[in-house]
PDB file of C-alpha atoms in Angstrom:
ATOM      1  CA  MET A   1      34.116  -2.363   7.651  1.00 47.00           C
ATOM      2  CA  LEU A   2      32.042  -5.474   7.090  1.00 56.00           C
ATOM      3  CA  SER A   3      33.783  -8.840   6.888  1.00 68.00           C
ATOM      4  CA  ALA A   4      33.714 -10.663   3.562  1.00 76.00           C
ATOM      5  CA  SER A   5      31.063 -13.116   4.815  1.00 74.00           C
ATOM      6  CA  ALA A   6      28.833 -10.380   6.228  1.00 77.00           C
ATOM      7  CA  ARG A   7      29.224  -8.414   3.010  1.00 84.00           C
ATOM      8  CA  LEU A   8      28.149 -11.421   0.926  1.00 84.00           C
ATOM      9  CA  LEU A   9      25.030 -11.871   3.065  1.00 79.00           C
ATOM     10  CA  ARG A  10      24.251  -8.148   2.726  1.00 83.00           C
ATOM     11  CA  LEU A  11      24.713  -8.347  -1.047  1.00 87.00           C
ATOM     12  CA  LEU A  12      22.503 -11.428  -1.216  1.00 82.00           C
ATOM     13  CA  ALA A  13      19.762  -9.678   0.767  1.00 79.00           C
ATOM     14  CA  LEU A  14      19.891  -6.659  -1.574  1.00 84.00           C
ATOM     15  CA  LEU A  15      19.698  -8.843  -4.695  1.00 84.00           C
ATOM     16  CA  ALA A  16      16.670 -10.640  -3.250  1.00 77.00           C
ATOM     17  CA  ALA A  17      14.945  -7.366  -2.330  1.00 72.00           C
ATOM     18  CA  ARG A  18      14.199  -6.237  -5.882  1.00 75.00           C
ATOM     19  CA  PRO A  19      14.563  -7.602  -9.433  1.00 75.00           C
ATOM     20  CA  SER A  20      17.574  -5.583 -10.605  1.00 81.00           C
ATOM     21  CA  TRP A  21      20.418  -3.395  -9.292  1.00 87.00           C
ATOM     22  CA  THR A  22      23.109  -1.464 -11.082  1.00 88.00           C
ATOM     23  CA  CYS A  23      26.672  -1.922  -9.877  1.00 88.00           C
ATOM     24  CA  ALA A  24      26.766   1.688  -8.663  1.00 87.00           C
ATOM     25  CA  GLU A  25      23.543   1.248  -6.661  1.00 88.00           C
ATOM     26  CA  LEU A  26      24.882  -1.855  -4.917  1.00 90.00           C
ATOM     27  CA  ALA A  27      28.189  -0.135  -4.193  1.00 90.00           C
ATOM     28  CA  GLY A  28      26.364   2.854  -2.707  1.00 90.00           C
ATOM     29  CA  HIS A  29      24.140   0.742  -0.441  1.00 89.00           C
ATOM     30  CA  MET A  30      27.095  -1.329   0.789  1.00 89.00           C
ATOM     31  CA  ALA A  31      29.583   1.556   1.008  1.00 89.00           C
ATOM     32  CA  VAL A  32      32.166  -0.264  -1.109  1.00 92.00           C
ATOM     33  CA  THR A  33      33.735   0.238  -4.529  1.00 91.00           C
ATOM     34  CA  ASP A  34      32.348  -1.041  -7.833  1.00 89.00           C
ATOM     35  CA  ARG A  35      35.312  -3.407  -8.003  1.00 91.00           C
ATOM     36  CA  THR A  36      34.382  -4.950  -4.648  1.00 92.00           C
ATOM     37  CA  VAL A  37      30.809  -5.477  -5.862  1.00 91.00           C
ATOM     38  CA  ARG A  38      32.014  -7.288  -8.985  1.00 90.00           C
ATOM     39  CA  ARG A  39      34.354  -9.454  -6.907  1.00 92.00           C
ATOM     40  CA  ASP A  40      31.577 -10.347  -4.456  1.00 91.00           C
ATOM     41  CA  ILE A  41      29.191 -11.180  -7.319  1.00 91.00           C
ATOM     42  CA  ALA A  42      31.817 -13.618  -8.608  1.00 91.00           C
ATOM     43  CA  ARG A  43      32.030 -15.213  -5.138  1.00 89.00           C
ATOM     44  CA  LEU A  44      28.258 -15.654  -4.983  1.00 86.00           C
ATOM     45  CA  ARG A  45      28.374 -17.410  -8.349  1.00 86.00           C
ATOM     46  CA  GLU A  46      31.099 -19.719  -7.035  1.00 86.00           C
ATOM     47  CA  LEU A  47      28.786 -20.587  -4.130  1.00 80.00           C
ATOM     48  CA  GLY A  48      26.065 -21.648  -6.543  1.00 79.00           C
ATOM     49  CA  TYR A  49      23.866 -18.538  -6.747  1.00 83.00           C
ATOM     50  CA  THR A  50      22.834 -17.671 -10.293  1.00 85.00           C
ATOM     51  CA  VAL A  51      23.380 -13.926 -10.668  1.00 87.00           C
ATOM     52  CA  ASP A  52      22.638 -12.631 -14.168  1.00 88.00           C
ATOM     53  CA  SER A  53      24.103  -9.397 -15.503  1.00 85.00           C
ATOM     54  CA  ASP A  54      23.163  -7.018 -18.314  1.00 79.00           C
ATOM     55  CA  ALA A  55      25.534  -4.703 -20.170  1.00 72.00           C
ATOM     56  CA  GLY A  56      24.860  -1.049 -20.957  1.00 63.00           C
ATOM     57  CA  PRO A  57      24.266   2.163 -18.966  1.00 59.00           C
ATOM     58  CA  TRP A  58      21.084   0.791 -17.395  1.00 60.00           C
ATOM     59  CA  GLY A  59      22.390  -2.748 -17.060  1.00 65.00           C
ATOM     60  CA  GLY A  60      22.893  -4.394 -13.722  1.00 82.00           C
ATOM     61  CA  TYR A  61      22.714  -7.545 -11.662  1.00 88.00           C
ATOM     62  CA  ARG A  62      19.742  -9.688 -10.787  1.00 84.00           C
ATOM     63  CA  LEU A  63      19.307 -12.881  -8.812  1.00 83.00           C
ATOM     64  CA  ARG A  64      17.718 -15.450 -11.079  1.00 79.00           C
ATOM     65  CA  ALA A  65      14.427 -16.837  -9.768  1.00 67.00           C
ATOM     66  CA  GLY A  66      14.720 -20.409  -8.542  1.00 62.00           C
ATOM     67  CA  SER A  67      18.438 -20.300  -7.829  1.00 58.00           C
ATOM     68  CA  ARG A  68      18.186 -20.894  -4.062  1.00 53.00           C
ATOM     69  CA  VAL A  69      16.331 -19.788  -0.927  1.00 47.00           C
ATOM     70  CA  PRO A  70      18.954 -17.596   0.795  1.00 52.00           C
ATOM     71  CA  PRO A  71      20.138 -17.500   3.464  1.00 55.00           C
ATOM     72  CA  LEU A  72      17.724 -20.038   5.053  1.00 55.00           C
ATOM     73  CA  ILE A  73      17.822 -23.732   4.267  1.00 52.00           C
ATOM     74  CA  LEU A  74      14.230 -24.864   3.718  1.00 62.00           C
ATOM     75  CA  ASP A  75      12.916 -28.086   2.295  1.00 65.00           C
ATOM     76  CA  ASP A  76      10.061 -28.052  -0.216  1.00 68.00           C
ATOM     77  CA  GLU A  77       7.254 -28.337   2.326  1.00 69.00           C
ATOM     78  CA  GLU A  78       8.766 -25.690   4.599  1.00 68.00           C
ATOM     79  CA  ALA A  79       9.230 -23.201   1.753  1.00 70.00           C
ATOM     80  CA  LEU A  80       5.625 -23.735   0.614  1.00 68.00           C
ATOM     81  CA  ALA A  81       4.295 -23.362   4.172  1.00 72.00           C
ATOM     82  CA  VAL A  82       6.203 -20.106   4.722  1.00 73.00           C
ATOM     83  CA  ALA A  83       5.033 -18.675   1.383  1.00 74.00           C
ATOM     84  CA  VAL A  84       1.373 -19.526   2.061  1.00 70.00           C
ATOM     85  CA  GLY A  85       1.565 -18.135   5.596  1.00 72.00           C
ATOM     86  CA  LEU A  86       3.125 -14.873   4.449  1.00 72.00           C
ATOM     87  CA  ARG A  87       0.538 -14.456   1.719  1.00 70.00           C
ATOM     88  CA  GLU A  88      -2.348 -14.929   4.132  1.00 67.00           C
ATOM     89  CA  ALA A  89      -0.742 -12.501   6.599  1.00 67.00           C
ATOM     90  CA  ALA A  90      -0.346  -9.880   3.872  1.00 65.00           C
ATOM     91  CA  LEU A  91      -3.920 -10.230   2.619  1.00 63.00           C
ATOM     92  CA  GLY A  92      -5.612 -10.534   5.985  1.00 60.00           C
ATOM     93  CA  GLY A  93      -3.459  -8.327   8.212  1.00 53.00           C
ATOM     94  CA  ALA A  94      -3.062 -11.188  10.696  1.00 43.00           C
ATOM     95  CA  LEU A  95       0.329  -9.900  11.845  1.00 42.00           C
ATOM     96  CA  GLY A  96      -0.653  -6.251  11.897  1.00 43.00           C
ATOM     97  CA  GLY A  97       2.355  -5.382   9.685  1.00 45.00           C
ATOM     98  CA  ASP A  98       0.972  -6.137   6.237  1.00 54.00           C
ATOM     99  CA  GLN A  99       3.836  -4.356   4.466  1.00 63.00           C
ATOM    100  CA  ALA A 100       6.460  -6.470   6.243  1.00 63.00           C
ATOM    101  CA  ALA A 101       4.661  -9.714   5.349  1.00 66.00           C
ATOM    102  CA  LEU A 102       4.261  -8.604   1.742  1.00 68.00           C
ATOM    103  CA  SER A 103       7.928  -7.597   1.494  1.00 69.00           C
ATOM    104  CA  ALA A 104       9.052 -10.956   2.877  1.00 69.00           C
ATOM    105  CA  LEU A 105       6.731 -12.798   0.486  1.00 71.00           C
ATOM    106  CA  LEU A 106       8.151 -10.886  -2.480  1.00 70.00           C
ATOM    107  CA  LYS A 107      11.695 -11.885  -1.537  1.00 71.00           C
ATOM    108  CA  LEU A 108      10.735 -15.504  -1.015  1.00 73.00           C
ATOM    109  CA  ARG A 109       8.728 -15.903  -4.227  1.00 73.00           C
ATOM    110  CA  GLN A 110      11.539 -14.410  -6.270  1.00 72.00           C
ATOM    111  CA  VAL A 111      13.902 -17.248  -5.327  1.00 71.00           C
ATOM    112  CA  LEU A 112      11.511 -20.195  -4.955  1.00 75.00           C
ATOM    113  CA  PRO A 113      12.522 -23.220  -7.019  1.00 76.00           C
ATOM    114  CA  PRO A 114      10.161 -23.693  -9.998  1.00 79.00           C
ATOM    115  CA  ARG A 115       8.536 -26.808  -8.516  1.00 76.00           C
ATOM    116  CA  ILE A 116       7.554 -24.899  -5.342  1.00 75.00           C
ATOM    117  CA  ALA A 117       6.454 -21.822  -7.274  1.00 75.00           C
ATOM    118  CA  GLU A 118       4.151 -24.035  -9.356  1.00 77.00           C
ATOM    119  CA  ARG A 119       2.599 -25.592  -6.249  1.00 73.00           C
ATOM    120  CA  LEU A 120       2.017 -22.143  -4.759  1.00 69.00           C
ATOM    121  CA  ALA A 121       0.303 -21.043  -7.993  1.00 71.00           C
ATOM    122  CA  GLN A 122      -1.938 -24.118  -7.810  1.00 68.00           C
ATOM    123  CA  TRP A 123      -2.814 -23.182  -4.226  1.00 65.00           C
ATOM    124  CA  ASP A 124      -3.723 -19.649  -5.336  1.00 64.00           C
ATOM    125  CA  ASP A 125      -6.005 -21.028  -8.064  1.00 62.00           C
ATOM    126  CA  ALA A 126      -7.766 -23.435  -5.709  1.00 62.00           C
ATOM    127  CA  LEU A 127      -8.255 -21.095  -2.763  1.00 57.00           C
ATOM    128  CA  VAL A 128     -11.498 -19.118  -2.395  1.00 56.00           C
ATOM    129  CA  ARG A 129     -11.671 -16.337   0.178  1.00 55.00           C
ATOM    130  CA  LEU A 130     -15.038 -15.520   1.749  1.00 49.00           C
ATOM    131  CA  ASP A 131     -15.362 -11.725   1.691  1.00 52.00           C
ATOM    132  CA  TRP A 132     -17.929  -9.494   3.311  1.00 48.00           C
ATOM    133  CA  PRO A 133     -20.714  -8.322   0.986  1.00 46.00           C
ATOM    134  CA  GLU A 134     -19.738  -5.469  -1.327  1.00 51.00           C
ATOM    135  CA  GLU A 135     -16.097  -5.662  -0.258  1.00 54.00           C
ATOM    136  CA  PRO A 136     -13.605  -5.519  -3.142  1.00 60.00           C
ATOM    137  CA  ARG A 137     -11.356  -8.451  -3.847  1.00 65.00           C
ATOM    138  CA  ILE A 138      -7.829  -8.296  -5.216  1.00 72.00           C
ATOM    139  CA  ARG A 139      -5.962 -11.218  -6.719  1.00 71.00           C
ATOM    140  CA  PRO A 140      -2.859 -12.176  -4.707  1.00 66.00           C
ATOM    141  CA  GLY A 141      -0.873 -12.153  -7.944  1.00 73.00           C
ATOM    142  CA  MET A 142      -1.863  -8.565  -8.704  1.00 82.00           C
ATOM    143  CA  LEU A 143      -0.964  -7.469  -5.175  1.00 80.00           C
ATOM    144  CA  LEU A 144       2.506  -8.930  -5.653  1.00 77.00           C
ATOM    145  CA  GLU A 145       2.825  -7.286  -9.074  1.00 85.00           C
ATOM    146  CA  LEU A 146       2.052  -3.887  -7.557  1.00 88.00           C
ATOM    147  CA  ALA A 147       4.508  -4.420  -4.711  1.00 83.00           C
ATOM    148  CA  ALA A 148       7.218  -5.507  -7.155  1.00 83.00           C
ATOM    149  CA  ALA A 149       6.546  -2.427  -9.299  1.00 88.00           C
ATOM    150  CA  CYS A 150       7.098  -0.209  -6.245  1.00 87.00           C
ATOM    151  CA  ARG A 151      10.429  -1.912  -5.609  1.00 81.00           C
ATOM    152  CA  ARG A 152      11.724  -1.848  -9.193  1.00 82.00           C
ATOM    153  CA  GLY A 153      11.957   1.915  -9.561  1.00 83.00           C
ATOM    154  CA  GLU A 154      10.661   1.671 -13.117  1.00 89.00           C
ATOM    155  CA  ARG A 155       7.837   3.443 -14.941  1.00 93.00           C
ATOM    156  CA  VAL A 156       4.848   1.224 -15.783  1.00 95.00           C
ATOM    157  CA  ARG A 157       1.824   1.465 -18.032  1.00 95.00           C
ATOM    158  CA  LEU A 158      -1.258   1.100 -15.850  1.00 94.00           C
ATOM    159  CA  SER A 159      -4.606  -0.189 -17.122  1.00 95.00           C
ATOM    160  CA  TYR A 160      -7.216   1.012 -14.645  1.00 94.00           C
ATOM    161  CA  ARG A 161     -10.998   0.961 -14.171  1.00 90.00           C
ATOM    162  CA  ASP A 162     -12.304   3.865 -12.089  1.00 82.00           C
ATOM    163  CA  GLY A 163     -15.419   4.164  -9.908  1.00 73.00           C
ATOM    164  CA  GLN A 164     -17.577   5.046 -12.935  1.00 76.00           C
ATOM    165  CA  ASP A 165     -16.359   1.894 -14.727  1.00 83.00           C
ATOM    166  CA  ARG A 166     -14.306   3.969 -17.178  1.00 88.00           C
ATOM    167  CA  HIS A 167     -11.163   2.306 -18.514  1.00 92.00           C
ATOM    168  CA  THR A 168      -7.979   4.362 -18.802  1.00 92.00           C
ATOM    169  CA  VAL A 169      -4.334   3.648 -19.576  1.00 94.00           C
ATOM    170  CA  ARG A 170      -1.736   5.824 -17.845  1.00 93.00           C
ATOM    171  CA  ASP A 171       2.028   5.958 -17.485  1.00 95.00           C
ATOM    172  CA  VAL A 172       2.847   6.089 -13.759  1.00 95.00           C
ATOM    173  CA  ASP A 173       5.870   5.924 -11.484  1.00 95.00           C
ATOM    174  CA  PRO A 174       5.037   3.430  -8.695  1.00 94.00           C
ATOM    175  CA  TYR A 175       5.841   4.418  -5.118  1.00 93.00           C
ATOM    176  CA  ARG A 176       3.972   2.602  -2.325  1.00 91.00           C
ATOM    177  CA  LEU A 177       1.091   0.289  -1.403  1.00 88.00           C
ATOM    178  CA  VAL A 178      -1.144   1.417   1.487  1.00 86.00           C
ATOM    179  CA  HIS A 179      -3.524  -0.885   3.365  1.00 79.00           C
ATOM    180  CA  THR A 180      -6.409   0.814   5.180  1.00 74.00           C
ATOM    181  CA  GLY A 181      -7.714  -2.330   6.884  1.00 64.00           C
ATOM    182  CA  ARG A 182     -10.432  -2.805   4.246  1.00 67.00           C
ATOM    183  CA  ARG A 183      -8.700  -2.049   0.963  1.00 77.00           C
ATOM    184  CA  TRP A 184      -5.314  -1.754  -0.699  1.00 84.00           C
ATOM    185  CA  TYR A 185      -4.358   1.504  -2.452  1.00 89.00           C
ATOM    186  CA  PHE A 186      -1.575   1.949  -5.011  1.00 92.00           C
ATOM    187  CA  VAL A 187       0.219   5.298  -4.678  1.00 94.00           C
ATOM    188  CA  ALA A 188       2.010   6.453  -7.832  1.00 94.00           C
ATOM    189  CA  ARG A 189       3.024   9.576  -9.704  1.00 94.00           C
ATOM    190  CA  ASP A 190       0.880   9.918 -12.812  1.00 94.00           C
ATOM    191  CA  VAL A 191       3.151  11.326 -15.515  1.00 92.00           C
ATOM    192  CA  ALA A 192       0.343  13.546 -16.850  1.00 91.00           C
ATOM    193  CA  ARG A 193      -1.505  14.427 -13.608  1.00 90.00           C
ATOM    194  CA  GLY A 194       0.874  14.225 -10.675  1.00 92.00           C
ATOM    195  CA  TRP A 195       0.515  12.160  -7.506  1.00 93.00           C
ATOM    196  CA  ARG A 196      -2.520   9.880  -7.431  1.00 91.00           C
ATOM    197  CA  THR A 197      -4.010   7.027  -5.417  1.00 90.00           C
ATOM    198  CA  PHE A 198      -5.530   4.015  -7.205  1.00 92.00           C
ATOM    199  CA  ARG A 199      -7.766   1.332  -5.735  1.00 89.00           C
ATOM    200  CA  ALA A 200      -5.629  -1.783  -6.099  1.00 89.00           C
ATOM    201  CA  ASP A 201      -8.642  -3.993  -6.832  1.00 88.00           C
ATOM    202  CA  ARG A 202      -9.413  -1.811  -9.877  1.00 91.00           C
ATOM    203  CA  VAL A 203      -5.990  -2.243 -11.458  1.00 93.00           C
ATOM    204  CA  GLU A 204      -6.368  -4.528 -14.453  1.00 92.00           C
ATOM    205  CA  ARG A 205      -2.838  -4.725 -15.805  1.00 92.00           C
ATOM    206  CA  LEU A 206       0.704  -3.452 -15.259  1.00 92.00           C
ATOM    207  CA  GLN A 207       3.127  -3.298 -18.164  1.00 92.00           C
ATOM    208  CA  PRO A 208       6.791  -2.397 -17.448  1.00 90.00           C
ATOM    209  CA  THR A 209       8.223   0.230 -19.787  1.00 90.00           C
ATOM    210  CA  GLY A 210      11.886  -0.429 -19.084  1.00 86.00           C
ATOM    211  CA  ARG A 211      12.436   3.227 -18.158  1.00 89.00           C
ATOM    212  CA  PRO A 212      14.049   3.720 -14.732  1.00 88.00           C
ATOM    213  CA  VAL A 213      12.775   6.620 -12.637  1.00 88.00           C
ATOM    214  CA  GLU A 214      13.879   8.281  -9.429  1.00 84.00           C
ATOM    215  CA  ILE A 215      11.276   9.479  -6.960  1.00 87.00           C
ATOM    216  CA  THR A 216      12.246  12.792  -5.376  1.00 84.00           C
ATOM    217  CA  ASP A 217      10.304  14.633  -2.670  1.00 85.00           C
ATOM    218  CA  PRO A 218       7.425  12.111  -2.498  1.00 89.00           C
ATOM    219  CA  PRO A 219       4.275  12.758  -0.430  1.00 90.00           C
ATOM    220  CA  ASP A 220       3.402  10.872   2.726  1.00 88.00           C
ATOM    221  CA  PRO A 221       1.544   7.922   1.126  1.00 88.00           C
ATOM    222  CA  ALA A 222      -0.674   7.205   4.145  1.00 82.00           C
ATOM    223  CA  ARG A 223      -1.702  10.863   4.445  1.00 80.00           C
ATOM    224  CA  LEU A 224      -2.382  11.074   0.698  1.00 85.00           C
ATOM    225  CA  VAL A 225      -4.640   8.007   0.794  1.00 83.00           C
ATOM    226  CA  SER A 226      -6.393   9.277   3.931  1.00 76.00           C
ATOM    227  CA  ARG A 227      -7.098  12.678   2.370  1.00 74.00           C
ATOM    228  CA  ASN A 228      -8.274  11.273  -0.957  1.00 74.00           C
ATOM    229  CA  THR A 229     -10.520   8.590   0.519  1.00 72.00           C
ATOM    230  CA  ALA A 230     -11.987  10.915   3.150  1.00 64.00           C
ATOM    231  CA  ASN A 231     -12.732  13.937   0.966  1.00 60.00           C
ATOM    232  CA  GLY A 232     -12.126  12.975  -2.637  1.00 59.00           C
ATOM    233  CA  PRO A 233     -15.503  11.661  -3.865  1.00 62.00           C
ATOM    234  CA  TYR A 234     -17.712  14.107  -1.918  1.00 71.00           C
ATOM    235  CA  PRO A 235     -19.084  17.453  -3.162  1.00 75.00           C
ATOM    236  CA  MET A 236     -18.466  19.221   0.157  1.00 81.00           C
ATOM    237  CA  SER A 237     -16.622  18.851   3.437  1.00 82.00           C
ATOM    238  CA  ALA A 238     -16.927  20.025   7.019  1.00 88.00           C
ATOM    239  CA  THR A 239     -14.274  20.865   9.595  1.00 92.00           C
ATOM    240  CA  ILE A 240     -14.836  19.838  13.200  1.00 92.00           C
ATOM    241  CA  ARG A 241     -12.862  20.060  16.424  1.00 94.00           C
ATOM    242  CA  LEU A 242     -12.819  17.115  18.792  1.00 94.00           C
ATOM    243  CA  PRO A 243     -11.651  17.706  22.391  1.00 94.00           C
ATOM    244  CA  LEU A 244      -9.558  14.541  22.111  1.00 93.00           C
ATOM    245  CA  PRO A 245      -5.872  13.822  21.479  1.00 92.00           C
ATOM    246  CA  MET A 246      -4.999  12.483  18.034  1.00 90.00           C
ATOM    247  CA  ALA A 247      -4.955   8.789  19.019  1.00 89.00           C
ATOM    248  CA  ASP A 248      -8.467   8.973  20.498  1.00 91.00           C
ATOM    249  CA  ALA A 249      -9.792  11.098  17.626  1.00 90.00           C
ATOM    250  CA  LEU A 250      -8.615   8.470  15.133  1.00 86.00           C
ATOM    251  CA  ARG A 251     -10.734   5.886  16.954  1.00 88.00           C
ATOM    252  CA  VAL A 252     -13.804   8.129  16.768  1.00 90.00           C
ATOM    253  CA  VAL A 253     -13.311   9.168  13.127  1.00 87.00           C
ATOM    254  CA  PRO A 254     -11.238   6.615  11.173  1.00 82.00           C
ATOM    255  CA  PRO A 255      -8.492   7.932   8.857  1.00 78.00           C
ATOM    256  CA  THR A 256     -10.474   6.678   5.841  1.00 72.00           C
ATOM    257  CA  VAL A 257     -13.356   8.989   6.833  1.00 79.00           C
ATOM    258  CA  GLY A 258     -11.529  12.170   7.861  1.00 81.00           C
ATOM    259  CA  THR A 259      -8.199  13.961   7.586  1.00 81.00           C
ATOM    260  CA  HIS A 260      -6.771  14.692  11.031  1.00 85.00           C
ATOM    261  CA  ARG A 261      -4.378  17.303  12.398  1.00 86.00           C
ATOM    262  CA  ALA A 262      -3.475  17.970  16.016  1.00 90.00           C
ATOM    263  CA  ASP A 263      -4.735  21.174  17.650  1.00 90.00           C
ATOM    264  CA  GLY A 264      -2.565  21.216  20.735  1.00 88.00           C
ATOM    265  CA  PRO A 265      -2.002  18.199  23.005  1.00 87.00           C
ATOM    266  CA  GLY A 266      -5.657  17.576  23.832  1.00 91.00           C
ATOM    267  CA  ALA A 267      -7.639  18.370  20.692  1.00 94.00           C
ATOM    268  CA  THR A 268      -7.826  17.340  17.039  1.00 94.00           C
ATOM    269  CA  VAL A 269      -9.236  19.119  14.000  1.00 93.00           C
ATOM    270  CA  VAL A 270     -10.802  16.808  11.397  1.00 89.00           C
ATOM    271  CA  ASP A 271     -11.962  17.457   7.827  1.00 87.00           C
ATOM    272  CA  ILE A 272     -14.810  15.141   6.779  1.00 86.00           C
ATOM    273  CA  GLY A 273     -16.410  14.828   3.342  1.00 81.00           C
ATOM    274  CA  GLY A 274     -20.130  14.343   2.777  1.00 82.00           C
ATOM    275  CA  PRO A 275     -22.946  14.603   0.225  1.00 81.00           C
ATOM    276  CA  ASP A 276     -24.664  17.706   1.683  1.00 87.00           C
ATOM    277  CA  PRO A 277     -25.029  19.644   4.968  1.00 90.00           C
ATOM    278  CA  ASP A 278     -27.824  17.413   6.259  1.00 91.00           C
ATOM    279  CA  GLY A 279     -25.891  14.220   5.506  1.00 88.00           C
ATOM    280  CA  LEU A 280     -22.842  15.549   7.293  1.00 89.00           C
ATOM    281  CA  ALA A 281     -24.952  16.644  10.267  1.00 91.00           C
ATOM    282  CA  ARG A 282     -26.442  13.143  10.573  1.00 91.00           C
ATOM    283  CA  TYR A 283     -22.973  11.575  10.529  1.00 90.00           C
ATOM    284  CA  LEU A 284     -21.597  13.983  13.122  1.00 92.00           C
ATOM    285  CA  LEU A 285     -24.495  13.273  15.481  1.00 91.00           C
ATOM    286  CA  SER A 286     -23.897   9.533  15.052  1.00 90.00           C
ATOM    287  CA  LEU A 287     -20.419   9.958  16.535  1.00 90.00           C
ATOM    288  CA  ALA A 288     -22.089  10.467  19.941  1.00 88.00           C
ATOM    289  CA  THR A 289     -19.206  12.550  21.247  1.00 90.00           C
ATOM    290  CA  PRO A 290     -18.783  16.251  22.090  1.00 91.00           C
ATOM    291  CA  LEU A 291     -17.551  18.247  19.103  1.00 93.00           C
ATOM    292  CA  ARG A 292     -17.602  21.705  17.579  1.00 94.00           C
ATOM    293  CA  VAL A 293     -18.441  22.369  13.942  1.00 94.00           C
ATOM    294  CA  LEU A 294     -15.925  24.942  12.712  1.00 93.00           C
ATOM    295  CA  GLY A 295     -17.445  25.277   9.274  1.00 89.00           C
ATOM    296  CA  PRO A 296     -19.040  25.735   6.909  1.00 92.00           C
ATOM    297  CA  ALA A 297     -22.030  27.576   8.354  1.00 93.00           C
ATOM    298  CA  ALA A 298     -24.533  25.414   6.444  1.00 93.00           C
ATOM    299  CA  VAL A 299     -23.264  22.266   8.171  1.00 92.00           C
ATOM    300  CA  ARG A 300     -23.236  23.975  11.575  1.00 93.00           C
ATOM    301  CA  GLU A 301     -26.851  25.091  11.121  1.00 93.00           C
ATOM    302  CA  ALA A 302     -27.950  21.625   9.975  1.00 93.00           C
ATOM    303  CA  PHE A 303     -26.157  20.066  12.960  1.00 93.00           C
ATOM    304  CA  VAL A 304     -27.871  22.422  15.445  1.00 92.00           C
ATOM    305  CA  ARG A 305     -31.275  21.918  13.783  1.00 92.00           C
ATOM    306  CA  ARG A 306     -31.064  18.141  13.965  1.00 91.00           C
ATOM    307  CA  ALA A 307     -29.803  18.223  17.553  1.00 90.00           C
ATOM    308  CA  ARG A 308     -32.801  20.366  18.538  1.00 90.00           C
ATOM    309  CA  GLU A 309     -35.159  17.997  16.730  1.00 89.00           C
ATOM    310  CA  LEU A 310     -33.784  15.090  18.744  1.00 87.00           C
ATOM    311  CA  LEU A 311     -34.102  17.062  21.971  1.00 83.00           C
ATOM    312  CA  ASP A 312     -37.663  18.122  21.140  1.00 83.00           C
ATOM    313  CA  ALA A 313     -38.595  14.524  20.401  1.00 82.00           C
ATOM    314  CA  GLN A 314     -37.438  13.511  23.873  1.00 79.00           C
ATOM    315  CA  THR A 315     -39.484  16.239  25.660  1.00 75.00           C
ATOM    316  CA  ALA A 316     -42.577  16.339  23.440  1.00 66.00           C
ATOM    317  CA  ASP A 317     -44.701  14.229  25.807  1.00 62.00           C
ATOM    318  CA  GLY A 318     -43.413  15.773  29.019  1.00 59.00           C
ATOM    319  CA  PRO A 319     -41.108  14.173  31.556  1.00 59.00           C
ATOM    320  CA  PRO A 320     -41.190  10.399  31.961  1.00 57.00           C
ATOM    321  CA  PRO A 321     -43.392   9.008  34.768  1.00 55.00           C
ATOM    322  CA  GLU A 322     -41.888   8.596  38.236  1.00 57.00           C
TER     323      GLU A 322
END
C-alpha cells in the first residue's frame, strides 16, 4: 500500500493529467476507497492546492489552473523556459517522442500561474515558424486543444474543413493524436460514421458538449492513420511483396505511403494507393529495389511494360564502347 505522501503525489499527478476526474475514477486508479480520495483531496487543499469540486452524478474534482506547479519548484523564468522547450519539441519532433512532450506540456500549461501563461501566449503570438512549401501549419493552441480533448473523455462538436474545402460540423468522441513526421492527425469516433482520421491543421474549432463518453474496443490509431493516408484518397491500390523484413520495408515505403504486414521473418506485403496502373508502376520502379507485384493484373502489366521500356532504352544503341 502506498504511503500517505506517495499517495498525495500520485493524486496530484492524476489531477494534473486531465481537466476533471470523478471520485470513483480516482479511487479506481489509486486502488483506494472513495473516502480515502476525499480525505486526500482535503489534505491537498490544506497544502495550498486549489482543487475544485462539482456536485451531481457527473461531478468530480479538478485542479484549478494557476494554483501551483507540482511537484517541481520552478521560478517564473524556469517555468516559461520549460513550457517553450516542450512546445517546440512537440511541434518539431526534436525529442523523437512527440506524444510525451505534448503530454508534459499539457500538464504544465494547466497549472501555470496566470502571469506565466500570459507570457507564453505572447510568445506564441510573436513566433513565426518557417515551414517547407505546401506543408500544412497547425496553431500550437489548436494542437493543445485536440490533445486536451483526447484526455477529457468527453464528446466534442468538431468544425472541420476537408480536402475539397467543404465545411462540416460533426459530433465526435476524441481518442488520440498521431504524428507522421510531416503532419498531425486527430483520431476520433464520428457519432454518425464510425472511426475517422482528421487532418489536425484542418480542424477549425472544438466545442465541448459536456457529455462524457467511454471508448471501448478502439482501433490501433497509428495503423488507422497509415491505412487512410496510404490508400484513402486514391481510386485504386496495388499489393506488392518486398523481400525485406518489416523494419527495412518501412524505410523503403513509408507508413504514410503504404500499409504493411509481415509475410514471414524476411518479407513484407505492402498495399499502396495510386491514381492509375501507370502511376503506380512509375512509383514502384522509383523504389529501385527488388519486388513482386501481387496484383492487380493491370498494375503488374504496366510495371513490366515500363521496365522493358527502360531496358530497351539502355540497349537501343548497342553496347557501350570499350
